[in-house]
Amino acid sequence: QVQLVESGGGRVQPGGSLRLECAPSVSINSARSMGWYRQAPGKQRDMVATITSGGFTNYADSVRGRFAISRDNAKVFLQMNSLKPDDTAVYYCTIQIDLLNFWGRGTQVTVSS
């Protein structure tokens, strides 16, 4: 069974920064891609950023230029800068292994004054 544990969420004022981490229970080298999704109350879960095994990244238009996804041999990260209230959501880490996707349980990010 593949498990993903997110951390780094919290409350921050608008304009602030947070860095999320995702630690998978399997080797990150087994993943075709990893990414971050988010879901705000009453909204669907949307892609935020993804990174492939080759290091290629994609971002949602709403976060491009503010967020950065990266990884090392053990974790995937999401650096979030210039945070806005609309960024408030539960952020989920996902990993794709072969044709299967696995999800973490999420970490809350709240951006407010």
Short mmCIF file of C-alpha atoms in Angstrom, two decimals, residues 6-78:
data_model
loop_
_atom_site.label_atom_id
_atom_site.label_comp_id
_atom_site.label_asym_id
_atom_site.label_seq_id
_atom_site.Cartn_x
_atom_site.Cartn_y
_atom_site.Cartn_z
CA GLU A 6 1.79 15.94 3.85
CA SER A 7 3.16 18.53 6.25
CA GLY A 8 3.92 22.23 6.40
CA GLY A 9 0.43 23.64 6.26
CA GLY A 10 -0.81 26.33 8.58
CA ARG A 11 -2.15 29.84 8.82
CA VAL A 12 -0.39 32.75 7.18
CA GLN A 13 -1.23 36.36 6.37
CA PRO A 14 -1.74 37.49 2.79
CA GLY A 15 1.61 37.94 1.10
CA GLY A 16 3.25 35.35 3.30
CA SER A 17 4.90 32.07 2.41
CA LEU A 18 4.60 28.41 3.29
CA ARG A 19 6.51 25.33 2.24
CA LEU A 20 4.66 22.03 2.00
CA GLU A 21 6.35 18.65 2.10
CA CYS A 22 5.15 15.25 1.00
CA ALA A 23 6.84 12.07 2.15
CA PRO A 24 5.82 8.92 0.29
CA SER A 25 6.11 5.44 1.74
CA VAL A 26 7.69 4.21 -1.49
CA SER A 27 10.79 5.33 -3.29
CA ILE A 28 10.20 8.55 -5.17
CA ASN A 29 12.13 6.98 -8.02
CA SER A 30 9.18 4.66 -8.62
CA ALA A 31 6.91 7.57 -9.50
CA ARG A 32 6.15 8.68 -13.01
CA SER A 33 5.04 11.99 -11.57
CA MET A 34 4.11 13.67 -8.33
CA GLY A 35 2.02 16.70 -7.66
CA TRP A 36 -0.09 18.89 -5.47
CA TYR A 37 -3.82 19.44 -5.70
CA ARG A 38 -6.05 21.58 -3.55
CA GLN A 39 -9.69 21.70 -2.59
CA ALA A 40 -11.41 24.70 -1.07
CA PRO A 41 -14.73 24.38 0.78
CA GLY A 42 -17.55 23.83 -1.68
CA LYS A 43 -15.14 23.52 -4.59
CA GLN A 44 -13.75 20.64 -6.61
CA ARG A 45 -10.21 19.38 -6.25
CA ASP A 46 -7.95 21.14 -8.73
CA MET A 47 -4.38 20.64 -9.87
CA VAL A 48 -1.88 23.09 -8.45
CA ALA A 49 1.47 21.79 -9.65
CA THR A 50 3.02 18.59 -10.97
CA ILE A 51 6.53 17.36 -11.57
CA THR A 52 7.51 14.41 -13.74
CA SER A 53 10.25 11.88 -13.20
CA GLY A 54 12.30 13.88 -15.65
CA GLY A 55 11.88 17.07 -13.65
CA PHE A 56 9.39 18.82 -15.91
CA THR A 57 6.87 20.98 -14.08
CA ASN A 58 3.37 22.24 -14.74
CA TYR A 59 1.39 24.82 -12.81
CA ALA A 60 -2.14 26.03 -12.61
CA ASP A 61 -2.49 29.49 -14.09
CA SER A 62 -3.62 30.82 -10.74
CA VAL A 63 -0.34 29.92 -9.03
CA ARG A 64 2.23 30.21 -11.80
CA GLY A 65 4.99 32.58 -10.75
CA ARG A 66 4.10 32.29 -7.08
CA PHE A 67 4.43 28.57 -6.36
CA ALA A 68 7.30 26.22 -7.11
CA ILE A 69 7.27 22.43 -7.01
CA SER A 70 10.47 20.49 -6.49
CA ARG A 71 11.67 17.13 -5.25
CA ASP A 72 14.66 15.33 -3.90
CA ASN A 73 15.24 11.61 -3.50
CA ALA A 74 12.77 11.29 -0.63
CA LYS A 75 10.19 14.09 -0.76
CA VAL A 76 8.28 16.43 -2.99
CA PHE A 77 7.92 20.08 -1.98
CA LEU A 78 5.66 22.98 -2.77
#
